[in-house]
Amino acid sequence: MAVELPLTVDNINLMDDELFETGHSTEAFRILRNERPVSWTPGNEHTKGVWNLVKFEDVMHVSRHPELFSSEQGIVQYEPTNMDEATAAADGNGKMLITMDPPRHVKLRRLVNKGFTPRAVAAMEGHIRAITKELLDDISEKDSCDFVIEVASQLPLAVICGMMGLEKKDWPLMFELTNKVLGSGDPEYQTDVPEEERGTPDAARITGSMGTMQMFAFFNQILDSRKAQRRDDLISLLVDSEIDGEQLTDEDILWFCFLLILAGNETTRNGISGGLVSLFNHPDQLEMLKADMDNLLPGAVEEILRWVSPVTHMARVAT
């Protein structure tokens, strides 16, 4: 739908993708923060309605009180009203780290953090620099390139797949399935649905479910391989890990693999791409950064995450 201009507190629809695509979201959030920091977006025949909180203090309060605002019933703003059993299972609510509440969330996160200690991250720096150099070398001789596809998508994919010990031949499949699950509403990815049915909510649910099942089938084979022979990778670490004296189940590990390959890939891709666009749109900031990279880069990364917001929302269910 077209964004109605000028924006007012009564015509802002945070569920409208075009609000973000056309660059009006920053102004929309400013208006809502000042005039209606708590607002209601009604549902429809396909999805439930939601309350929107846009002030920092409110968002922090919700995120810090999981006993009142649960993640286990979904973390996206619009949940289907008529979700079938297969689709509900594919959502992974209550099974992934991101859709768990304490105390299990805390215990699993503490366990997984072993793979992301400062020492572990520092050890990856050389590998990440080498991947980045290779990607930039590949495009350096071209007149133009698709930065999203050729760089921003490939860098996080290569890093995450490397952490999980996946062979390079499997990376294109992970890229395909990631797009299928996260872009399930895009007719381009709805190849499991008859052409005449593409572009519908049902087609999106089928596409997301199929992509999830295909990804689980792939990681199930990898998990069996790691059980038979450990490697120096994150999946092997999880195979040997315990919570409260009990080993993680296969389902625990599979859902973690699913979350890492999707969330880590997509958010980093969007952060890199959006950050570059933002710097091009604000050349004074780009020149400032180039002039003092050593001192400004850490803060620039944080500012890109704030400004671009590769994760545009989080949802909770009030208990």
Short mmCIF file of C-alpha atoms in Angstrom, two decimals, residues 13-14 19 41 48 58 79 86 95 102 132 154 159 168 180 231 238 242 244 246 254 262 274 284 295 304 316-317 319:
data_model
loop_
_atom_site.label_atom_id
_atom_site.label_comp_id
_atom_site.label_asym_id
_atom_site.label_seq_id
_atom_site.Cartn_x
_atom_site.Cartn_y
_atom_site.Cartn_z
CA ASN A 13 0.88 1.95 9.85
CA LEU A 14 3.99 0.22 11.18
CA LEU A 19 6.94 2.90 5.18
CA THR A 41 -2.59 -1.90 14.98
CA LYS A 48 -3.72 -10.83 14.85
CA ASP A 58 9.08 1.01 27.35
CA GLU A 79 1.04 -14.01 14.07
CA ALA A 86 2.60 -28.10 10.65
CA LYS A 95 12.24 -24.25 21.07
CA PRO A 102 14.11 -17.96 31.45
CA THR A 132 36.39 -10.14 3.10
CA GLN A 154 28.31 -13.86 1.16
CA VAL A 159 31.61 -16.90 8.50
CA LYS A 168 31.85 -24.77 0.93
CA LYS A 180 13.14 -19.23 1.22
CA ARG A 231 35.23 -31.70 14.66
CA LEU A 238 26.75 -28.57 21.24
CA GLU A 242 24.85 -30.41 28.92
CA ASP A 244 21.54 -29.38 34.36
CA GLU A 246 21.47 -33.59 30.69
CA LEU A 254 18.74 -28.53 15.21
CA LEU A 262 18.95 -17.64 9.51
CA GLY A 274 21.95 -0.66 4.90
CA ASP A 284 29.97 13.87 5.02
CA ASN A 295 39.07 5.76 16.20
CA ILE A 304 24.81 1.77 11.78
CA ARG A 316 6.22 -10.34 23.08
CA VAL A 317 2.96 -11.79 24.36
CA THR A 319 1.02 -13.04 30.19
#
